[in-house]
Amino acid sequence: MLKPWFALCALFLTLGAIAEPSPRQMALFNNNCVQCHLRPGVGAPLVGKAQDWQTRKAQGEDALLRHVVEGLKGMPPLGYCSACSEADFRALIRFMAGMPAGTGQ
Ligand code: HEC
């Protein structure tokens, strides 16, 4: 399963300084979120695809966080990540949606 890694490397290059999750948070992302959020066709907004996130981002980070924790239609509660803390989810949401790092907490 090397493919997601290549995609992620490409993402890091393109997203650059937008948001920088820690290596531990990236591992959580790889183990839990990638299967849906890097796969076109499952209805999940794709990581790094700005148009998928435009209206979602407009809800604000707290609303996004609530939808991750509680689930939203095809989005399972906690995104299957029982090991993720609130700070982890916030970092991953900012990373996925291309929001600036270090705003808020
Ligand atoms: C089983 C597939 C699946 C997994 C695993 C998954 N997601 Fe999702 N996610 C979805 C789908 C589908 C949507 C779109 C839901 C909708 O609006 O219809 C979504 C939406 C979202 C949204 C946008 C919510 C909003 O308010 O619009 C965020 C943020 C998100 N996911 C984060 C994550 C994170 C972080 C993880 C890993 C911890 C994760 N997802 C794991 C399928 C998944």
Short mmCIF file of C-alpha atoms and ligand atoms in Angstrom, two decimals:
data_model
loop_
_atom_site.label_atom_id
_atom_site.label_comp_id
_atom_site.label_asym_id
_atom_site.label_seq_id
_atom_site.Cartn_x
_atom_site.Cartn_y
_atom_site.Cartn_z
CA MET A 1 0.00 0.00 0.00
CA LEU A 2 2.51 2.58 -1.11
CA LYS A 3 0.10 4.64 -3.16
CA PRO A 4 -1.39 6.78 -0.37
CA TRP A 5 2.14 7.66 0.67
CA PHE A 6 2.98 9.00 -2.74
CA ALA A 7 -0.19 11.02 -2.71
CA LEU A 8 0.67 12.36 0.71
CA CYS A 9 4.19 13.31 -0.31
CA ALA A 10 2.75 15.21 -3.25
CA LEU A 11 0.31 16.87 -0.90
CA PHE A 12 3.03 17.97 1.46
CA LEU A 13 4.83 19.57 -1.44
CA THR A 14 1.76 21.40 -2.67
CA LEU A 15 0.24 22.32 0.67
CA GLY A 16 3.59 23.46 1.98
CA ALA A 17 3.16 25.69 4.98
CA ILE A 18 -0.62 25.56 5.20
CA ALA A 19 -0.85 23.22 8.17
CA GLU A 20 1.65 20.91 9.72
CA PRO A 21 0.31 18.00 11.71
CA SER A 22 2.90 16.18 13.81
CA PRO A 23 4.24 12.83 12.57
CA ARG A 24 2.01 11.12 15.14
CA GLN A 25 -1.04 12.97 13.81
CA MET A 26 -0.09 12.06 10.26
CA ALA A 27 0.07 8.41 11.31
CA LEU A 28 -3.44 8.70 12.76
CA PHE A 29 -4.53 10.33 9.51
CA ASN A 30 -2.99 7.54 7.43
CA ASN A 31 -4.56 4.84 9.54
CA ASN A 32 -8.03 6.32 9.78
CA CYS A 33 -8.92 9.07 7.33
CA VAL A 34 -7.00 8.31 4.14
CA GLN A 35 -9.14 5.35 3.15
CA CYS A 36 -12.05 7.69 2.47
CA HIS A 37 -10.54 11.14 2.09
CA LEU A 38 -8.01 10.27 -0.58
CA ARG A 39 -10.37 8.04 -2.52
CA PRO A 40 -12.60 9.70 -5.12
CA GLY A 41 -16.12 8.37 -5.34
CA VAL A 42 -16.99 7.70 -1.69
CA GLY A 43 -18.50 11.16 -1.26
CA ALA A 44 -15.83 12.37 1.14
CA PRO A 45 -14.22 15.75 0.50
CA LEU A 46 -10.76 14.99 -0.88
CA VAL A 47 -7.65 16.17 0.89
CA GLY A 48 -6.03 19.04 -0.96
CA LYS A 49 -8.95 19.55 -3.34
CA ALA A 50 -9.92 23.12 -2.54
CA GLN A 51 -13.34 23.08 -4.18
CA ASP A 52 -14.42 20.14 -2.03
CA TRP A 53 -13.76 22.19 1.09
CA GLN A 54 -14.95 25.65 0.11
CA THR A 55 -18.46 25.48 1.56
CA ARG A 56 -17.43 23.12 4.36
CA LYS A 57 -14.73 25.50 5.57
CA ALA A 58 -17.25 28.33 5.64
CA GLN A 59 -18.97 26.56 8.58
CA GLY A 60 -15.92 27.26 10.72
CA GLU A 61 -13.53 24.90 12.44
CA ASP A 62 -15.81 24.21 15.42
CA ALA A 63 -18.66 22.99 13.20
CA LEU A 64 -16.27 20.81 11.22
CA LEU A 65 -14.93 19.38 14.46
CA ARG A 66 -18.45 18.61 15.67
CA HIS A 67 -19.24 16.77 12.44
CA VAL A 68 -16.06 14.72 12.77
CA VAL A 69 -16.81 13.79 16.38
CA GLU A 70 -20.52 13.10 15.91
CA GLY A 71 -20.40 11.90 12.31
CA LEU A 72 -22.21 13.31 9.28
CA LYS A 73 -23.99 11.06 6.77
CA GLY A 74 -21.18 8.93 5.24
CA MET A 75 -18.66 10.34 7.72
CA PRO A 76 -18.42 7.89 10.66
CA PRO A 77 -18.27 9.29 14.22
CA LEU A 78 -14.62 10.08 15.08
CA GLY A 79 -13.66 9.00 11.55
CA TYR A 80 -12.91 5.61 13.15
CA CYS A 81 -10.06 7.25 15.10
CA SER A 82 -10.68 6.40 18.74
CA ALA A 83 -7.06 7.36 19.53
CA CYS A 84 -7.51 10.92 18.23
CA SER A 85 -7.78 13.78 20.74
CA GLU A 86 -9.58 17.05 20.05
CA ALA A 87 -6.23 18.68 19.24
CA ASP A 88 -5.47 15.86 16.80
CA PHE A 89 -8.80 16.33 15.04
CA ARG A 90 -8.30 20.09 14.81
CA ALA A 91 -4.83 19.64 13.31
CA LEU A 92 -6.11 17.05 10.82
CA ILE A 93 -9.13 19.16 9.86
CA ARG A 94 -6.88 22.17 9.19
CA PHE A 95 -4.54 19.97 7.18
CA MET A 96 -7.31 18.34 5.15
CA ALA A 97 -9.19 21.54 4.46
CA GLY A 98 -6.07 23.60 3.77
CA MET A 99 -6.76 26.02 6.60
CA PRO A 100 -3.91 28.10 8.06
CA ALA A 101 -1.96 26.41 10.83
CA GLY A 102 -1.76 27.76 14.34
CA THR A 103 -5.05 29.64 14.40
CA GLY A 104 -6.92 29.12 17.63
CA GLN A 105 -5.35 26.19 19.40
C1 HEC B 1 -15.68 5.63 6.08
C2 HEC B 1 -15.19 6.77 5.35
C3 HEC B 1 -14.60 7.95 6.13
C4 HEC B 1 -13.59 7.94 7.06
C5 HEC B 1 -12.84 6.74 7.60
C6 HEC B 1 -13.38 9.32 7.43
N1 HEC B 1 -14.25 10.13 6.76
FE1 HEC B 1 -14.43 12.16 6.96
N2 HEC B 1 -16.02 12.15 5.68
C7 HEC B 1 -16.49 11.05 5.00
C8 HEC B 1 -17.59 11.45 4.16
C9 HEC B 1 -18.39 10.54 3.23
C10 HEC B 1 -17.78 12.84 4.38
C11 HEC B 1 -18.86 13.75 3.73
C12 HEC B 1 -20.10 13.75 4.59
C13 HEC B 1 -21.21 14.56 3.93
O1 HEC B 1 -21.21 15.80 4.09
O2 HEC B 1 -22.01 13.96 3.23
C14 HEC B 1 -16.77 13.26 5.33
C15 HEC B 1 -16.61 14.55 5.79
C16 HEC B 1 -15.58 14.98 6.61
C17 HEC B 1 -15.36 16.34 7.02
C18 HEC B 1 -16.22 17.54 6.64
C19 HEC B 1 -17.36 17.69 7.63
C20 HEC B 1 -18.27 18.85 7.29
O3 HEC B 1 -18.76 19.51 8.22
O4 HEC B 1 -18.51 19.12 6.10
C21 HEC B 1 -14.23 16.36 7.79
C22 HEC B 1 -13.58 17.56 8.46
C23 HEC B 1 -13.77 14.99 7.89
N3 HEC B 1 -14.61 14.18 7.17
C24 HEC B 1 -12.65 14.61 8.61
C25 HEC B 1 -12.25 13.27 8.77
C26 HEC B 1 -11.14 12.87 9.61
C27 HEC B 1 -10.26 13.83 10.39
C28 HEC B 1 -11.06 11.52 9.53
C29 HEC B 1 -10.08 10.59 10.23
C30 HEC B 1 -9.94 10.75 11.67
C31 HEC B 1 -12.13 11.07 8.65
N4 HEC B 1 -12.82 12.16 8.21
C32 HEC B 1 -12.40 9.74 8.33
C33 HEC B 1 -16.00 9.76 5.08
C34 HEC B 1 -15.01 9.33 5.95
#
